């Protein structure tokens, strides 16, 4: 039973970066035996708050107490000592070392002459059994699946007898089944008296696992409620700060084939197989969603279609012509638009301004340059047009793009791609890290483009996104694609099975569904 | 041909072990730095500084072990400079290391000239005498080769096992290796990446300097400018050869020393038709060949060369 004095008490924490309030007088209480869901869009202040809690940042004002005692600000060591444990979204594990090494690091005196590995293994095994965290302490981290790595992170915290566990977007990298398993573990943990803060933006998970939820918006607590007294719509409204934009669904009528892969295999320079036996058929007016846990070859597929990799097996056709030794520019010229995964790395050049970034993919065309000289008038007008059409809000077309928000950057890329009227668009994680408004904008523009006859491939790790926008979904696992399936013919459970390697679950529903359309 | 005969000779193997000693110190020192994620290209210069510091101490009237300690302190000090630049300021490890080598090499010669402005032949000191261990020294072949040596040689061999144990079985060793693999993991467990890397670079550099001191206090009895003669660079290659493991470092060092000793014997043989420079080249060619074969498979520390900055992911 949770007692009534809060175990963790964050009181009026305020932190400013420059003139922006990252956290504005945030107050948060957490009881033992309770799961609190912390919700908010990107930039709402969740991460900053947790970094303050862990002593990575020092707050401008406010205080934190744990178990009635004030926590010294600015010391990760103290935070660990009083029982705070954090599972980061990006794991901090050493890949070449064993699970045991990763867990016991820093828990013994640095002047010890011999590590107490035997005792450590016993304690870890006990934790594994108590909390059903199935993982072998002797295995090397690089051989573990993503789900297992997360368990190692949780074990790291439990091994230090953490009493408060904070999980930052823990399900982003998991299949639905693995997420279920995680939730079960969390319930076990709170039953034993731990307190858990669960950071997420997926509302279904909040309802499934939390006791209480708290919404942050622009650095302020905008809403707080018991989970059973609220619902998904309220939470969504509170997160966005208004009505949630609805993505309009338009009827689809796929036209002729624009891109096809048949039995395609790709190897890297070491002869290691990146993709094998990938088959896909994309028609104009259709959106194919590629699902899968990250790192299963999705980025190689995107590279293949963008002309960065070439197939060494199977056939690759674009608009009815075979693609032989492709180049990135060649693919652009043949009508493939690209929305890359890494906006700032491969999508845009941060130090160049909006005008320059917008002509990166067509600077050689007559409308942009003449005898090798860029047309300044065109560039300025082009930038103004795209910024207006795609609702890019920033300080003007002379602004270096690195100063823009992620949403505005993505809108620029979207504008650059769509204004060239491609016949195929290869979008890799097009809404990753965007707030709900920007994501809805990207979705609706992509859907509209597809209904105008463009064939679109969207790679995403977010199943909800694919169910929302894709006409057909294929699952990628270890470099292979499953047969296509329509979202209406499947569910999250089946998708989860496929994402963990059971691609055959779609073998029966297969292509007849796809082709009758 | 009497090469076979040579391999059975005690004198040959004694020479091998003698030649291996400075390389062993240098390689182990570099290995410690790199396991913590810091490449130390200053090794050539730090060894030169060790040569000079050790010799000067003894020449000024200090005793031999005092010279070794002084050399280690000087090496550690130079290591600290390297650590401040590469770890705390996060500057390029390549550029800093090369700078350290140039600075330390030149400074050693400079100080030597300051101490002895007017001398043309370098003055001699009385170096370490070979040990005379009763029972162990009487074992045939192995006795004289391993035990009838300078005490620094035994120290070097001991260090192989000590460092192997340290990295594998102590909490501090685990923290050091982890820092070279993923500094973020270390930071999130409440340890200081800066402190660990600084300690590793200082300790590693001290070892390198002892390797240098061996040259003036044991192998020879005087200081010559340029006497390190590329040994430091070889140590860097040997660390790659060793796949960052002390035991394999020992194998690599001995292998290199065998080639080197062979080369010296063969070039003395006047009946040889091949010019002696060919043999001079052999150890380097063979070590390059071995490197190519070995390093394809080696698992280098993942965070080697990556500066760590607090609060960044």
Coordinates of N, CA and C in Angstrom, one line a residue, chain B residues 113-298:
Chain B
X113 N 72.2 18.9 -23.1 CA 73.2 19.8 -23.5 C 73.4 20.9 -22.4
X114 N 72.4 21.2 -21.7 CA 72.5 22.2 -20.6 C 73.3 21.6 -19.5
X115 N 73.1 20.3 -19.2 CA 73.8 19.7 -18.1 C 75.3 19.5 -18.4
X116 N 75.5 19.2 -19.7 CA 76.9 18.9 -20.1 C 77.2 19.7 -21.4
X117 N 77.5 21.0 -21.2 CA 77.7 21.9 -22.4 C 78.9 21.5 -23.2
X118 N 80.0 21.1 -22.6 CA 81.3 21.0 -23.3 C 81.8 19.6 -23.6
X119 N 81.0 18.6 -23.5 CA 81.5 17.3 -23.6 C 81.2 16.7 -25.0
X120 N 82.2 16.1 -25.6 CA 82.0 15.5 -26.9 C 81.6 14.0 -26.8
X121 N 82.4 13.3 -26.0 CA 82.0 11.9 -25.7 C 81.1 11.8 -24.5
X122 N 79.9 11.2 -24.6 CA 79.0 11.2 -23.5 C 79.6 10.5 -22.3
X123 N 79.6 11.0 -21.1 CA 80.1 10.4 -19.9 C 79.3 9.2 -19.6
X124 N 80.0 8.2 -18.9 CA 79.4 7.0 -18.6 C 79.0 6.9 -17.1
X125 N 78.0 6.1 -16.8 CA 77.6 5.8 -15.4 C 77.8 4.3 -15.2
X126 N 77.6 3.9 -13.9 CA 77.7 2.5 -13.7 C 76.2 1.9 -13.7
X127 N 75.9 1.2 -14.8 CA 74.5 0.7 -14.9 C 74.1 -0.4 -14.0
X128 N 72.9 -0.8 -14.0 CA 72.4 -2.0 -13.3 C 73.2 -3.2 -13.6
X129 N 73.7 -4.0 -12.6 CA 74.4 -5.2 -12.9 C 73.4 -6.3 -13.1
X130 N 73.7 -7.3 -13.9 CA 72.8 -8.4 -14.0 C 72.6 -9.1 -12.7
X131 N 71.3 -9.6 -12.5 CA 71.1 -10.3 -11.2 C 71.8 -11.6 -11.1
X132 N 72.0 -12.0 -9.9 CA 72.6 -13.3 -9.8 C 71.7 -14.1 -8.8
X133 N 70.6 -14.7 -9.3 CA 69.7 -15.3 -8.4 C 70.2 -16.8 -8.3
X134 N 70.3 -17.3 -7.0 CA 70.9 -18.6 -6.8 C 70.3 -19.7 -7.6
X135 N 69.2 -20.3 -7.2 CA 68.7 -21.5 -7.8 C 68.1 -21.3 -9.2
X136 N 67.3 -20.3 -9.3 CA 66.6 -20.0 -10.6 C 67.6 -19.8 -11.7
X137 N 68.7 -19.0 -11.4 CA 69.7 -18.7 -12.4 C 70.5 -19.9 -12.9
X138 N 70.4 -21.0 -12.2 CA 71.2 -22.2 -12.6 C 70.4 -23.1 -13.5
X139 N 69.1 -22.8 -13.7 CA 68.4 -23.7 -14.7 C 69.0 -23.5 -16.1
X140 N 69.3 -24.6 -16.8 CA 69.9 -24.4 -18.0 C 69.1 -23.6 -19.0
X141 N 69.7 -22.9 -19.9 CA 69.1 -22.0 -20.9 C 68.2 -20.9 -20.2
X142 N 67.0 -21.4 -19.6 CA 66.1 -20.5 -19.1 C 66.7 -19.6 -18.0
X143 N 67.5 -20.2 -17.1 CA 68.1 -19.5 -16.0 C 68.8 -18.2 -16.4
X144 N 69.9 -18.3 -17.2 CA 70.5 -17.1 -17.6 C 69.7 -16.2 -18.5
X145 N 68.8 -16.8 -19.4 CA 68.0 -15.9 -20.3 C 67.0 -15.1 -19.5
X146 N 66.4 -15.7 -18.5 CA 65.3 -14.9 -17.8 C 65.8 -14.3 -16.5
X147 N 66.8 -14.9 -15.8 CA 67.1 -14.4 -14.5 C 68.4 -13.8 -14.4
X148 N 69.3 -14.1 -15.3 CA 70.6 -13.4 -15.2 C 70.5 -12.1 -16.0
X149 N 69.5 -11.3 -15.7 CA 69.2 -10.1 -16.4 C 69.2 -8.9 -15.5
X150 N 69.0 -7.7 -16.1 CA 68.8 -6.5 -15.3 C 67.5 -6.7 -14.5
X151 N 67.5 -6.1 -13.2 CA 66.2 -6.2 -12.5 C 65.1 -5.5 -13.2
X152 N 65.4 -4.6 -14.1 CA 64.3 -3.9 -14.8 C 63.6 -4.9 -15.8
X153 N 64.4 -5.8 -16.3 CA 63.8 -6.8 -17.2 C 62.8 -7.7 -16.4
X154 N 63.1 -8.1 -15.2 CA 62.2 -8.8 -14.4 C 61.0 -8.0 -14.1
X155 N 61.2 -6.7 -13.8 CA 60.1 -5.8 -13.5 C 59.1 -5.8 -14.7
X156 N 59.7 -5.7 -15.9 CA 58.9 -5.6 -17.1 C 58.0 -6.9 -17.3
X157 N 58.7 -8.1 -17.0 CA 57.9 -9.3 -17.1 C 56.8 -9.4 -16.1
X158 N 57.2 -8.9 -14.9 CA 56.2 -8.9 -13.8 C 55.0 -8.0 -14.2
X159 N 55.3 -6.9 -14.9 CA 54.3 -5.9 -15.2 C 53.2 -6.6 -16.2
X160 N 53.7 -7.4 -17.1 CA 52.8 -8.1 -18.0 C 51.7 -8.8 -17.2
X161 N 52.1 -9.6 -16.2 CA 51.1 -10.3 -15.4 C 50.3 -9.4 -14.5
X162 N 51.0 -8.4 -14.0 CA 50.3 -7.5 -13.1 C 49.2 -6.7 -13.8
X163 N 49.5 -6.2 -15.0 CA 48.5 -5.5 -15.8 C 47.4 -6.4 -16.3
X164 N 47.8 -7.6 -16.7 CA 46.8 -8.5 -17.1 C 45.8 -8.8 -16.0
X165 N 46.3 -9.0 -14.8 CA 45.5 -9.2 -13.6 C 44.6 -8.0 -13.3
X166 N 45.3 -6.8 -13.3 CA 44.7 -5.6 -13.0 C 43.4 -5.3 -13.9
X167 N 43.6 -5.5 -15.2 CA 42.6 -5.2 -16.1 C 41.4 -6.2 -16.0
X168 N 41.8 -7.4 -15.6 CA 40.7 -8.5 -15.6 C 40.0 -8.6 -14.3
X169 N 40.8 -8.5 -13.2 CA 40.2 -8.9 -12.0 C 39.9 -7.8 -10.9
X170 N 40.3 -6.5 -11.2 CA 40.1 -5.5 -10.2 C 39.0 -4.6 -10.7
X171 N 38.3 -4.0 -9.7 CA 37.2 -3.0 -10.0 C 37.8 -1.8 -10.8
X172 N 38.9 -1.4 -10.4 CA 39.5 -0.2 -11.2 C 39.8 -0.6 -12.6
X173 N 40.3 -1.8 -12.8 CA 40.6 -2.3 -14.2 C 39.4 -2.4 -15.0
X174 N 38.3 -2.8 -14.4 CA 37.0 -2.9 -15.1 C 36.6 -1.5 -15.6
X175 N 36.7 -0.5 -14.6 CA 36.3 0.9 -14.9 C 37.2 1.4 -16.1
X176 N 38.5 1.1 -16.0 CA 39.4 1.6 -17.1 C 39.0 1.0 -18.5
X177 N 38.7 -0.3 -18.5 CA 38.3 -0.9 -19.8 C 37.0 -0.3 -20.3
X178 N 36.1 -0.2 -19.4 CA 34.8 0.3 -19.7 C 34.9 1.8 -20.3
X179 N 35.8 2.5 -19.7 CA 36.0 3.9 -20.2 C 36.4 3.9 -21.7
X180 N 37.2 2.9 -22.0 CA 37.6 2.8 -23.4 C 36.5 2.3 -24.3
X181 N 35.5 1.6 -23.8 CA 34.5 1.0 -24.6 C 33.3 2.0 -24.7
X182 N 32.8 2.5 -23.6 CA 31.7 3.4 -23.6 C 31.7 4.4 -22.4
X183 N 32.3 5.5 -22.6 CA 32.4 6.5 -21.5 C 31.1 6.8 -20.8
X184 N 30.1 6.9 -21.7 CA 28.7 7.2 -21.2 C 28.3 6.2 -20.1
X185 N 28.6 5.0 -20.3 CA 28.2 3.9 -19.4 C 28.9 4.2 -18.0
X186 N 30.1 4.6 -18.1 CA 30.9 4.9 -16.9 C 30.4 6.1 -16.1
X187 N 30.1 7.1 -16.9 CA 29.5 8.3 -16.3 C 28.2 8.1 -15.6
X188 N 27.4 7.2 -16.3 CA 26.0 7.0 -15.7 C 26.1 6.1 -14.5
X189 N 27.2 5.5 -14.2 CA 27.4 4.7 -13.0 C 28.0 5.5 -11.9
X190 N 28.1 6.8 -12.1 CA 28.6 7.7 -11.1 C 30.1 7.8 -11.0
X191 N 30.9 7.3 -12.0 CA 32.3 7.4 -12.0 C 32.7 8.6 -12.9
X192 N 33.9 9.1 -12.7 CA 34.4 10.2 -13.5 C 35.3 9.7 -14.6
X193 N 34.8 9.9 -15.9 CA 35.6 9.5 -17.1 C 36.9 10.3 -17.1
X194 N 36.8 11.6 -16.8 CA 38.0 12.4 -16.8 C 39.1 11.9 -15.9
X195 N 38.7 11.5 -14.6 CA 39.7 11.1 -13.7 C 40.3 9.7 -14.1
X196 N 39.4 8.8 -14.6 CA 39.9 7.5 -15.0 C 40.9 7.6 -16.2
X197 N 40.5 8.4 -17.2 CA 41.4 8.6 -18.3 C 42.7 9.3 -17.9
X198 N 42.6 10.3 -17.1 CA 43.8 11.0 -16.7 C 44.8 10.0 -15.9
X199 N 44.2 9.3 -15.0 CA 45.1 8.3 -14.3 C 45.7 7.3 -15.2
X200 N 44.9 6.8 -16.2 CA 45.5 5.8 -17.1 C 46.6 6.4 -18.0
X201 N 46.4 7.6 -18.5 CA 47.5 8.2 -19.3 C 48.7 8.5 -18.5
X202 N 48.5 9.0 -17.3 CA 49.7 9.3 -16.4 C 50.5 8.0 -16.1
X203 N 49.7 6.9 -15.7 CA 50.4 5.7 -15.3 C 51.1 5.1 -16.6
X204 N 50.3 5.1 -17.7 CA 50.9 4.5 -18.9 C 52.2 5.2 -19.3
X205 N 52.1 6.6 -19.2 CA 53.3 7.3 -19.6 C 54.5 7.1 -18.7
X206 N 54.2 6.9 -17.4 CA 55.3 6.6 -16.5 C 56.0 5.3 -16.9
X207 N 55.2 4.3 -17.3 CA 55.7 3.0 -17.7 C 56.6 3.2 -18.9
X208 N 56.1 4.0 -19.9 CA 56.9 4.2 -21.1 C 58.3 4.8 -20.7
X209 N 58.3 5.8 -19.8 CA 59.5 6.5 -19.4 C 60.5 5.5 -18.7
X210 N 59.9 4.5 -18.0 CA 60.8 3.5 -17.4 C 61.5 2.7 -18.5
X211 N 60.7 2.4 -19.6 CA 61.3 1.7 -20.7 C 62.5 2.5 -21.3
X212 N 62.3 3.9 -21.3 CA 63.4 4.7 -21.8 C 64.6 4.6 -20.8
X213 N 64.3 4.7 -19.5 CA 65.3 4.7 -18.5 C 66.1 3.4 -18.6
X214 N 65.5 2.3 -19.0 CA 66.2 1.0 -19.1 C 67.3 1.2 -20.1
X215 N 67.1 2.0 -21.2 CA 68.2 2.1 -22.2 C 69.4 2.7 -21.6
X216 N 69.3 3.8 -20.8 CA 70.5 4.4 -20.2 C 71.0 3.8 -18.9
X217 N 70.1 3.1 -18.2 CA 70.5 2.6 -16.9 C 70.9 1.1 -16.9
X218 N 70.6 0.5 -18.1 CA 70.8 -1.0 -18.1 C 71.4 -1.4 -19.4
X219 N 70.8 -1.1 -20.5 CA 71.2 -1.6 -21.8 C 72.6 -0.9 -22.1
X220 N 72.6 0.4 -22.0 CA 73.9 1.1 -22.2 C 74.2 1.8 -20.9
X221 N 75.3 2.6 -20.9 CA 75.7 3.3 -19.7 C 75.8 4.8 -20.0
X222 N 75.3 5.2 -21.1 CA 75.4 6.7 -21.4 C 74.2 7.1 -22.1
X223 N 74.0 8.4 -22.2 CA 72.9 9.0 -23.0 C 73.4 9.5 -24.3
X224 N 72.7 9.0 -25.4 CA 73.0 9.5 -26.7 C 71.8 10.2 -27.2
X225 N 71.9 11.3 -28.0 CA 70.8 11.9 -28.6 C 70.2 11.0 -29.7
X226 N 68.9 10.8 -29.7 CA 68.3 9.9 -30.6 C 68.4 8.4 -30.3
X227 N 68.7 8.1 -29.1 CA 68.9 6.7 -28.7 C 67.7 5.8 -28.7
X228 N 66.5 6.5 -28.6 CA 65.3 5.7 -28.5 C 65.0 5.1 -29.9
X229 N 65.4 5.9 -31.0 CA 65.5 5.3 -32.3 C 64.3 4.6 -32.8
X230 N 63.1 5.2 -32.7 CA 61.9 4.6 -33.2 C 61.2 3.5 -32.4
X231 N 61.8 3.2 -31.3 CA 61.2 2.1 -30.4 C 59.7 2.5 -30.0
X232 N 59.5 3.8 -29.8 CA 58.2 4.2 -29.4 C 57.2 3.9 -30.4
X233 N 57.5 4.2 -31.7 CA 56.6 3.9 -32.8 C 56.3 2.5 -32.9
X234 N 57.3 1.6 -32.7 CA 57.1 0.2 -32.8 C 56.1 -0.2 -31.7
X235 N 56.2 0.4 -30.5 CA 55.3 0.0 -29.4 C 53.8 0.3 -29.8
X236 N 53.6 1.4 -30.5 CA 52.2 1.7 -30.9 C 51.7 0.6 -31.9
X237 N 52.6 0.1 -32.8 CA 52.2 -1.0 -33.7 C 52.0 -2.3 -32.9
X238 N 52.8 -2.5 -31.9 CA 52.7 -3.7 -31.1 C 51.4 -3.8 -30.3
X239 N 50.9 -2.6 -29.9 CA 49.6 -2.6 -29.2 C 48.5 -3.1 -30.1
X240 N 48.5 -2.7 -31.3 CA 47.5 -3.2 -32.3 C 47.7 -4.7 -32.5
X241 N 49.0 -5.1 -32.7 CA 49.3 -6.5 -32.8 C 48.7 -7.3 -31.7
X242 N 48.8 -6.8 -30.5 CA 48.4 -7.5 -29.3 C 46.9 -7.6 -29.1
X243 N 46.2 -6.9 -29.9 CA 44.7 -6.8 -29.7 C 44.4 -6.3 -28.3
X244 N 45.2 -5.4 -27.9 CA 45.0 -4.7 -26.6 C 45.0 -5.7 -25.4
X245 N 45.8 -6.8 -25.5 CA 45.9 -7.7 -24.4 C 47.3 -7.8 -24.0
X246 N 47.6 -7.7 -22.6 CA 49.0 -7.7 -22.2 C 49.7 -9.0 -22.5
X247 N 49.1 -10.2 -22.5 CA 49.8 -11.4 -22.8 C 50.2 -11.5 -24.2
X248 N 49.3 -11.0 -25.1 CA 49.7 -11.0 -26.5 C 50.7 -10.0 -26.8
X249 N 50.7 -8.9 -26.0 CA 51.8 -7.9 -26.1 C 53.1 -8.5 -25.9
X250 N 53.2 -9.4 -24.9 CA 54.5 -10.1 -24.6 C 54.9 -10.9 -25.8
X251 N 54.0 -11.6 -26.4 CA 54.3 -12.4 -27.6 C 54.9 -11.5 -28.7
X252 N 54.1 -10.5 -29.0 CA 54.5 -9.6 -30.0 C 55.9 -8.9 -29.8
X253 N 56.1 -8.5 -28.6 CA 57.4 -7.9 -28.3 C 58.6 -8.9 -28.5
X254 N 58.4 -10.1 -28.0 CA 59.4 -11.1 -28.1 C 59.7 -11.4 -29.6
X255 N 58.6 -11.5 -30.3 CA 58.7 -11.8 -31.8 C 59.6 -10.7 -32.4
X256 N 59.2 -9.5 -32.1 CA 60.0 -8.4 -32.7 C 61.4 -8.4 -32.3
X257 N 61.7 -8.7 -31.0 CA 63.0 -8.7 -30.5 C 63.8 -9.8 -31.2
X258 N 63.2 -10.9 -31.4 CA 63.9 -12.0 -32.1 C 64.4 -11.6 -33.5
X259 N 63.5 -11.0 -34.2 CA 63.9 -10.5 -35.6 C 65.0 -9.5 -35.4
X260 N 64.9 -8.6 -34.4 CA 65.9 -7.6 -34.2 C 67.3 -8.2 -33.9
X261 N 67.3 -9.2 -33.0 CA 68.5 -9.8 -32.6 C 69.1 -10.6 -33.7
X262 N 68.3 -11.2 -34.5 CA 68.7 -12.0 -35.7 C 69.4 -11.1 -36.6
X263 N 68.8 -10.0 -36.9 CA 69.3 -9.0 -37.8 C 70.7 -8.5 -37.4
X264 N 70.9 -8.3 -36.1 CA 72.2 -7.9 -35.6 C 73.3 -8.9 -35.8
X265 N 72.9 -10.2 -35.6 CA 73.8 -11.3 -35.7 C 74.2 -11.4 -37.2
X266 N 73.2 -11.4 -38.0 CA 73.4 -11.7 -39.4 C 74.2 -10.6 -40.1
X267 N 74.0 -9.4 -39.7 CA 74.7 -8.3 -40.4 C 76.2 -8.3 -40.0
X268 N 76.5 -9.0 -38.9 CA 78.0 -9.0 -38.5 C 78.7 -10.0 -39.4
X269 N 77.9 -10.9 -40.0 CA 78.5 -12.0 -40.8 C 79.0 -11.4 -42.1
X270 N 80.3 -11.4 -42.3 CA 80.8 -10.7 -43.5 C 80.6 -11.5 -44.7
X271 N 80.5 -12.8 -44.5 CA 80.3 -13.7 -45.7 C 79.0 -13.5 -46.4
X272 N 78.1 -12.7 -45.8 CA 76.7 -12.5 -46.4 C 76.9 -11.7 -47.7
X273 N 76.1 -12.1 -48.7 CA 76.2 -11.3 -50.0 C 75.2 -10.1 -49.9
X274 N 74.1 -10.3 -49.2 CA 73.1 -9.3 -49.2 C 73.6 -8.1 -48.3
X275 N 73.4 -6.9 -48.8 CA 73.8 -5.8 -48.0 C 73.1 -5.7 -46.6
X276 N 73.8 -5.2 -45.6 CA 73.3 -5.3 -44.2 C 72.0 -4.5 -44.0
X277 N 71.8 -3.5 -44.8 CA 70.6 -2.7 -44.7 C 69.4 -3.6 -44.9
X278 N 69.5 -4.6 -45.7 CA 68.4 -5.5 -45.9 C 67.9 -6.1 -44.5
X279 N 68.9 -6.6 -43.8 CA 68.6 -7.2 -42.5 C 68.1 -6.2 -41.5
X280 N 68.6 -5.0 -41.6 CA 68.2 -3.9 -40.7 C 66.7 -3.6 -40.9
X281 N 66.3 -3.8 -42.2 CA 64.9 -3.6 -42.5 C 63.9 -4.7 -42.0
X282 N 64.5 -5.9 -41.9 CA 63.7 -7.1 -41.7 C 62.7 -7.0 -40.6
X283 N 63.1 -6.6 -39.3 CA 62.2 -6.5 -38.2 C 60.9 -5.7 -38.6
X284 N 61.2 -4.6 -39.2 CA 60.1 -3.7 -39.5 C 59.2 -4.2 -40.6
X285 N 59.7 -4.8 -41.6 CA 58.9 -5.5 -42.6 C 58.1 -6.6 -42.0
X286 N 58.7 -7.4 -41.2 CA 58.0 -8.5 -40.6 C 56.9 -8.0 -39.6
X287 N 57.2 -6.9 -38.9 CA 56.2 -6.5 -38.0 C 55.0 -5.8 -38.8
X288 N 55.3 -5.2 -39.9 CA 54.2 -4.7 -40.7 C 53.3 -5.9 -41.2
X289 N 54.0 -6.9 -41.7 CA 53.3 -8.1 -42.2 C 52.5 -8.7 -41.1
X290 N 53.1 -8.8 -39.9 CA 52.3 -9.4 -38.8 C 51.1 -8.6 -38.4
X291 N 51.3 -7.3 -38.4 CA 50.2 -6.3 -38.1 C 49.1 -6.5 -39.1
X292 N 49.4 -6.6 -40.4 CA 48.3 -6.7 -41.4 C 47.5 -8.0 -41.1
X293 N 48.3 -9.1 -40.8 CA 47.6 -10.3 -40.5 C 46.7 -10.3 -39.3
X294 N 47.3 -9.7 -38.2 CA 46.6 -9.7 -36.9 C 45.5 -8.7 -36.8
X295 N 45.7 -7.5 -37.3 CA 44.8 -6.4 -36.9 C 43.5 -6.5 -37.6
X296 N 43.4 -7.3 -38.7 CA 42.1 -7.5 -39.3 C 41.1 -7.9 -38.3
X297 N 41.5 -8.8 -37.4 CA 40.5 -9.4 -36.5 C 40.5 -8.7 -35.1
X298 N 41.4 -7.7 -34.9 CA 41.5 -7.2 -33.5 C 40.3 -6.4 -33.2

